[in-house]
Amino acid sequence: MHPAKAGLTENKKMPSKKLIIANWKMNKGLVQSQQFSDELKSYIEKHKVIDAEIILCPPFTSLEAVNRKFNGTAVKLGAQNMHQESIGAYTGEISAGMLKSCGCEFVILGHSERRQYFNETNALINKKVLKALDEGLKPIVCIGENLQEHDDKLTEPVIEEQISVCLQHVSEEGMANVTIAYEPVWAIGTGKNATAHQVESVHNFLRKKLKKMYNEEISKNTKIVYGGSVTPENAKELFAPQTVNGGLIGGASLEVDKFVAIINSAH
Ligand code: 13P
């Protein structure tokens, strides 16, 4: 089949496209974010061969600027975190409504760095997931085992607990807007990615769990992406299994060349 000429035009007919999410973490000020967006935009307009769904998650301070660049195109905007309440005296926090007002459609929740450095628990992440859905944002829920748990062969019980608690009270309808990101903590920023086989087996385990929690359809249709040291070199292999719907990219999403190479290896 001829590759879809997605370009910057929205194409809602291809749900099986891989999903490539850029998590810039605490990188890029306003000017750098605008430069990246201009470069990515001109690449997409020039080549028009990108057959993937792209979501950019810049820091809060660049959301509006990136939105201005891509508003109305197939490139979507996401935030990296949000508060679990809608409004109030929470100095320094950002609400779902604020994110929506900047053009966000998605929000990353429960990233391991939020869990590790800001003490976010599964119960708190669950509150955020419910709030995001309630306010019309699509959560990208991160789960994954740490190195000790990995070495102790506890991956399955750990992610089972994470997914059960993080998705508590999320309805079947709500699940249509939830993406799960499997990010083994030992693979994040370490240059040590999980193997395609490991990723495939964890994703299959998660789908079995979703079937138990919901039903066959949700187990099949929920997007599950992999994150952790994805590079242009390993992306093709990691995204090859059908059960892997794409990737959540940290370091390699900061440079347009590398990010585009990852996008291009997704089809
Ligand atoms: P790296 O791609 O830098 O390992 O980061 C992965 C990640 O944490 C994405 O959310």
Coordinates of C-alpha atoms and ligand atoms in Angstrom, one line a residue, residues 21 23 25 108 111-113 142 183 187-191 227-230 248-253, ligand 1:
I21 CA 4.9 11.2 21.6
N23 CA 8.2 14.3 26.1
K25 CA 10.7 17.1 30.1
I108 CA 1.1 12.7 30.4
H111 CA 5.6 9.6 34.7
S112 CA 8.2 7.8 36.7
E113 CA 10.1 11.1 37.3
C142 CA 2.7 6.0 32.6
E183 CA 8.2 2.9 30.5
A187 CA 15.4 2.1 30.6
I188 CA 14.6 5.8 31.0
G189 CA 17.6 8.1 30.0
T190 CA 20.0 5.2 30.6
G191 CA 20.7 4.3 26.9
G227 CA 9.2 4.5 26.4
G228 CA 12.8 4.2 27.5
S229 CA 15.9 5.0 25.5
V230 CA 14.1 4.9 22.1
L248 CA 7.0 7.9 24.2
I249 CA 10.3 9.6 23.4
G250 CA 12.5 11.6 25.8
G251 CA 16.1 12.6 24.9
A252 CA 15.7 11.7 21.2
S253 CA 12.7 14.0 20.8
Ligands
13P1 P1 14.4 8.7 27.2 O1 13.8 8.5 25.8 O2 15.3 9.9 27.3 O3 14.9 7.4 27.8 O4 13.1 9.1 28.1 C1 12.0 8.3 28.1 C2 10.9 8.9 28.8 O5 10.9 9.1 30.0 C3 9.8 9.5 28.0 O6 8.7 9.9 28.8

